[in-house]
Coordinates of C-alpha atoms and ligand atoms in Angstrom, one line a residue:
M1 CA 85.4 48.7 72.6
K2 CA 83.4 47.0 69.8
H3 CA 83.2 49.8 67.2
L4 CA 84.3 53.4 66.6
L5 CA 81.1 55.0 65.2
K6 CA 81.4 58.3 67.0
L7 CA 83.3 59.7 70.0
G8 CA 80.1 60.1 72.0
D9 CA 80.0 56.3 72.3
L10 CA 83.3 56.2 74.2
T11 CA 83.9 56.9 77.8
R12 CA 86.6 59.3 78.9
E13 CA 88.6 56.3 80.1
E14 CA 88.4 54.6 76.7
I15 CA 89.5 57.8 74.9
L16 CA 92.5 58.2 77.3
D17 CA 93.4 54.5 76.9
L18 CA 93.4 54.9 73.1
L19 CA 95.7 58.0 73.4
G20 CA 98.0 56.1 75.7
L21 CA 98.3 53.2 73.3
A22 CA 98.7 55.6 70.4
D23 CA 101.7 57.2 72.2
Q24 CA 103.2 53.7 72.8
L25 CA 102.7 52.7 69.1
K26 CA 104.3 56.0 68.0
F27 CA 107.3 55.3 70.2
E28 CA 107.6 51.7 68.8
R29 CA 107.4 52.9 65.2
R30 CA 109.9 55.8 65.7
N31 CA 112.3 53.3 67.3
N32 CA 111.8 50.5 64.8
I33 CA 110.4 48.2 67.4
P34 CA 108.1 45.6 65.6
H35 CA 104.5 45.5 66.9
P36 CA 102.7 42.8 64.9
L37 CA 99.6 42.8 67.0
L38 CA 97.1 42.0 64.2
T39 CA 98.9 39.3 62.3
G40 CA 96.6 37.6 59.8
K41 CA 93.8 40.2 60.2
T42 CA 92.2 42.0 57.2
L43 CA 90.7 45.5 57.3
G44 CA 88.3 46.5 54.5
M45 CA 88.2 50.2 53.7
I46 CA 85.1 51.5 52.0
F47 CA 85.5 55.0 50.5
Q48 CA 82.5 56.9 49.1
K49 CA 84.6 60.2 49.3
S50 CA 88.2 61.1 48.5
S51 CA 91.0 60.7 51.0
T52 CA 94.8 61.0 51.3
R53 CA 95.5 60.8 55.0
T54 CA 92.8 58.3 56.1
R55 CA 93.4 55.9 53.3
V56 CA 97.2 55.9 53.5
S57 CA 97.4 55.9 57.3
F58 CA 94.9 53.0 57.7
E59 CA 96.5 51.0 55.0
A60 CA 100.1 51.5 56.2
G61 CA 98.9 51.1 59.8
M62 CA 97.5 47.6 59.1
Y63 CA 100.7 46.5 57.4
Q64 CA 102.7 47.8 60.4
L65 CA 100.5 45.8 62.7
G66 CA 101.1 42.6 60.7
G67 CA 97.8 42.6 58.9
N68 CA 96.3 43.5 55.5
A69 CA 94.1 46.3 54.2
L70 CA 91.8 46.3 51.2
F71 CA 90.9 49.6 49.5
L72 CA 87.3 49.3 48.4
S73 CA 86.1 52.2 46.3
S74 CA 82.3 52.5 46.3
R75 CA 82.7 53.2 42.5
D76 CA 83.6 49.5 42.1
L77 CA 81.6 47.9 44.9
Q78 CA 78.0 46.8 44.3
I79 CA 77.0 49.2 47.1
G80 CA 77.6 51.9 44.6
R81 CA 75.0 50.3 42.3
G82 CA 72.4 50.1 45.1
E83 CA 73.1 46.8 46.9
P84 CA 71.6 47.4 50.4
V85 CA 74.0 48.2 53.2
Q86 CA 72.4 45.4 55.3
D87 CA 73.5 42.8 52.7
T88 CA 76.9 44.3 52.2
A89 CA 77.5 44.3 56.0
R90 CA 76.6 40.7 56.3
V91 CA 78.7 39.5 53.4
L92 CA 81.8 41.5 54.2
S93 CA 81.6 40.3 57.8
R94 CA 82.2 36.8 56.4
Y95 CA 85.5 37.8 54.8
L96 CA 87.0 40.6 56.9
D97 CA 88.0 41.2 60.5
A98 CA 86.9 44.9 60.5
I99 CA 85.6 47.6 58.2
M100 CA 86.6 51.3 58.0
I101 CA 84.0 53.4 56.1
R102 CA 84.0 57.0 54.8
T103 CA 80.6 58.0 53.6
Y104 CA 78.0 60.8 53.8
E105 CA 75.3 59.6 56.2
Q106 CA 76.1 58.6 59.8
A107 CA 73.1 56.3 59.6
E108 CA 74.9 54.2 57.0
V109 CA 77.9 53.6 59.4
E110 CA 75.4 52.7 62.2
A111 CA 73.6 50.3 59.8
L112 CA 76.9 48.5 58.9
A113 CA 77.5 48.0 62.7
E114 CA 73.9 46.8 63.2
Y115 CA 73.8 44.3 60.4
G116 CA 77.4 43.2 60.3
S117 CA 79.1 41.1 62.9
I118 CA 82.6 42.7 62.8
P119 CA 84.0 46.0 64.2
I120 CA 83.1 49.1 62.2
I121 CA 85.3 52.3 62.2
N122 CA 83.9 55.6 61.1
G123 CA 86.5 57.1 58.7
L124 CA 84.4 60.3 58.3
T125 CA 80.8 61.1 57.8
D126 CA 79.0 64.4 57.3
Y127 CA 78.3 64.2 61.1
A128 CA 81.6 63.1 62.6
H129 CA 85.3 62.4 62.1
P130 CA 86.3 60.5 65.3
C131 CA 89.7 59.2 64.0
Q132 CA 90.8 62.7 63.2
V133 CA 89.9 64.0 66.7
L134 CA 91.8 61.1 68.4
A135 CA 94.9 62.2 66.5
D136 CA 94.1 65.9 67.4
L137 CA 93.9 65.1 71.1
Q138 CA 97.1 63.1 70.9
T139 CA 98.8 66.1 69.3
I140 CA 97.5 68.7 71.8
R141 CA 98.6 66.4 74.7
E142 CA 102.1 66.1 73.1
Y143 CA 102.5 69.9 72.9
K144 CA 100.7 70.9 76.0
G145 CA 101.3 68.0 78.4
T146 CA 97.7 67.8 79.5
L147 CA 94.2 68.1 78.0
A148 CA 92.1 68.8 81.1
G149 CA 91.8 72.5 81.7
R150 CA 93.2 73.5 78.2
K151 CA 91.1 75.6 75.8
L152 CA 90.4 74.5 72.3
A153 CA 89.1 77.1 69.8
F154 CA 87.5 76.0 66.5
I155 CA 87.0 78.7 63.9
G156 CA 84.7 78.1 60.8
D157 CA 82.0 75.7 59.8
G158 CA 80.0 73.8 62.5
N159 CA 80.7 70.7 60.5
N160 CA 81.8 67.1 61.2
M161 CA 85.1 68.3 62.6
A162 CA 83.4 70.8 64.9
N163 CA 81.0 68.1 66.2
S164 CA 83.7 65.6 67.0
L165 CA 86.1 68.2 68.5
I166 CA 83.3 69.4 70.8
V167 CA 82.7 65.8 72.0
G168 CA 86.4 64.8 72.2
G169 CA 87.4 68.1 73.9
I170 CA 84.6 68.0 76.5
K171 CA 85.1 64.3 77.3
T172 CA 88.8 64.9 78.0
G173 CA 88.1 68.0 80.2
M174 CA 89.0 70.8 77.8
S175 CA 87.0 73.9 77.4
V176 CA 85.8 74.3 73.8
A177 CA 84.9 77.5 71.9
I178 CA 83.4 77.5 68.5
G179 CA 83.5 80.6 66.4
C180 CA 81.1 80.2 63.5
P181 CA 78.6 82.3 61.5
K182 CA 74.8 82.2 62.2
G183 CA 73.3 79.3 60.2
Y184 CA 76.4 77.2 60.3
L185 CA 76.2 75.9 63.9
P186 CA 77.4 72.4 65.0
D187 CA 74.8 69.7 65.6
A188 CA 72.1 71.0 68.1
D189 CA 72.1 67.8 70.1
I190 CA 75.9 67.9 70.5
I191 CA 75.7 71.6 71.6
K192 CA 73.0 70.6 74.2
W193 CA 75.1 67.7 75.5
A194 CA 78.2 69.8 75.7
H195 CA 76.5 72.5 77.7
E196 CA 75.2 69.9 80.2
N197 CA 78.6 68.1 80.5
G198 CA 81.3 70.7 80.2
D199 CA 82.4 74.1 79.1
L200 CA 81.3 75.1 75.6
T201 CA 81.1 78.5 74.1
V202 CA 79.5 79.1 70.7
T203 CA 79.9 82.6 69.3
E204 CA 80.0 84.6 66.0
D205 CA 82.9 86.6 67.4
I206 CA 86.1 84.7 66.5
G207 CA 88.2 86.9 68.7
E208 CA 86.2 85.8 71.6
A209 CA 86.4 82.2 70.6
A210 CA 90.2 82.3 70.2
S211 CA 90.7 84.3 73.4
G212 CA 93.2 82.5 75.7
A213 CA 93.2 79.4 73.5
D214 CA 95.9 76.8 73.8
A215 CA 95.0 75.3 70.4
V216 CA 93.3 77.1 67.5
Y217 CA 91.7 74.8 65.0
T218 CA 90.1 75.3 61.6
D219 CA 88.8 73.3 58.7
V220 CA 87.5 74.0 55.1
W221 CA 84.4 76.2 54.7
A222 CA 82.8 73.7 52.2
S223 CA 83.2 70.0 53.1
M224 CA 83.2 67.1 50.7
G225 CA 79.8 66.9 49.1
M226 CA 79.1 70.6 49.5
E227 CA 81.0 71.7 46.4
E228 CA 77.9 73.4 44.9
E229 CA 77.6 75.6 48.0
A230 CA 81.2 76.7 47.9
E231 CA 80.6 80.1 46.4
Q232 CA 77.9 81.0 48.8
R233 CA 80.0 79.7 51.7
R234 CA 83.0 81.8 50.6
R235 CA 80.7 84.9 51.1
D236 CA 79.2 83.6 54.4
F237 CA 82.5 82.7 55.9
A238 CA 84.5 85.8 54.9
G239 CA 86.4 86.9 58.0
Y240 CA 86.2 83.4 59.6
Q241 CA 89.9 82.9 59.0
V242 CA 92.8 81.8 61.2
N243 CA 95.4 84.5 60.5
T244 CA 98.1 86.5 62.3
K245 CA 95.6 88.9 63.7
L246 CA 93.4 86.2 65.1
M247 CA 96.4 84.5 66.8
T248 CA 97.0 87.6 68.9
Y249 CA 93.9 86.6 70.9
A250 CA 95.2 83.1 71.6
K251 CA 97.9 82.3 74.3
P252 CA 101.4 83.3 73.0
D253 CA 102.4 79.6 73.0
A254 CA 99.2 78.4 71.3
I255 CA 99.4 75.8 68.6
V256 CA 97.5 75.8 65.3
L257 CA 95.8 72.6 64.1
H258 CA 94.1 71.8 60.8
C259 CA 92.8 68.3 59.8
L260 CA 93.8 69.0 56.2
P261 CA 93.4 69.3 53.3
A262 CA 93.6 73.1 53.7
H263 CA 92.4 75.9 51.4
R264 CA 95.1 78.4 51.9
G265 CA 93.8 81.9 51.7
E266 CA 90.3 80.9 52.8
E267 CA 89.9 79.4 56.3
I268 CA 93.7 79.8 57.0
T269 CA 96.5 81.9 55.6
D270 CA 99.5 80.5 53.9
E271 CA 101.7 82.3 56.5
I272 CA 100.0 80.6 59.4
I273 CA 100.3 77.1 57.9
E274 CA 104.0 77.6 57.3
K275 CA 104.5 79.1 60.8
Y276 CA 102.7 76.3 62.6
Q277 CA 103.7 73.5 60.3
S278 CA 105.3 71.6 63.2
S279 CA 102.0 71.0 65.0
I280 CA 99.9 70.7 61.8
F281 CA 102.1 67.9 60.3
D282 CA 102.6 66.2 63.7
E283 CA 98.8 66.1 63.8
A284 CA 98.7 64.5 60.3
E285 CA 101.3 61.9 61.4
N286 CA 99.3 61.1 64.5
R287 CA 96.5 59.8 62.4
L288 CA 98.7 56.8 61.8
H289 CA 99.4 56.2 65.5
A290 CA 95.9 57.0 66.8
Q291 CA 94.2 54.7 64.2
K292 CA 96.5 51.9 64.9
A293 CA 95.4 52.1 68.6
V294 CA 91.8 52.0 67.4
L295 CA 92.5 49.0 65.2
V296 CA 94.2 47.1 68.0
R297 CA 91.4 47.9 70.5
V298 CA 88.6 46.8 68.2
M299 CA 90.3 43.7 66.6
K300 CA 92.6 42.2 69.2
K301 CA 90.5 40.4 71.7
D302 CA 93.0 38.0 73.4
Ligands
LIG1 N1 92.0 64.8 57.5 C1 91.6 63.8 56.6 O1 90.7 63.0 57.0 O2 92.2 63.8 55.4 P1 91.8 62.9 54.2 O3 90.5 63.4 53.6 O4 93.0 63.1 53.2 O5 91.7 61.5 54.6
LIG2 N1 85.1 68.8 57.0 C1 86.0 68.2 56.0 C2 87.0 67.3 56.6 C3 88.0 66.6 55.7 C4 88.9 65.8 56.4 C5 85.1 67.4 55.0 O1 84.2 66.7 55.5 O2 85.4 67.4 53.8

């Protein structure tokens, strides 16, 4: 595995290998077993958007693996003043061992990979959030034992999370249902790919989407960069909420997942976050373990 640009680039075997390594690294961390697999390596982390989980879990993860992480805000980098991504990629490749980038355009992440000579990890774009979904799959497997044959329901905006959950879910043999309003569908190419490669339902009926689900997932109605649309979206997404009533459609032992940050009272109720806090915060913790697996697979070549 050279980069992690999007889950569509990985085979089912590569995804399962990452999840296995994530479980092992979680065990080692929980049991204070040192795992300095990346001694002397440096990760650069470029952020063009805010972050709590991604920034802290990547930075802590690199230290736990024996390496270093540099937080590079685009406000301070020359890239924020218009230095071309091609040049940034070539220069940073001379100093660093890998780059994690959070930005808007997927094309920018792909360009870093094309022009740089070191591994690139997508820490969220408007199109995809692969690191989050690896942690989500790890969490579902922990709670449910298996992924293949399980049903994952996503309620809300057909955004970066929906796109990556469809790909990650289908690649690991889950059936995926998306409950979203008209006009807010996931990426058309991803929907087409999923219909050809697995079991995907896209519906405006959230009860139908959640019906028989093993895991019910939601995310904010207005993602980062869409702040100006927030009011319109509040109207368009009214009713697309994970609440006690919706959970009656899911399996009785279903878990609830949210990538966080959550807008309590919008896409999810306060009550549901508190009731399902065990799975939601295990999911947040698993960002650390899943990303450490990614860092090891892209950087450790011996
Ligand atoms: N879920 C997630 O990526 O969180 P942050 O925006 O805090 O990194
Ligand atoms: N869809 C959200 C995910 C945040 C982790 C966003 O892009 O803001």
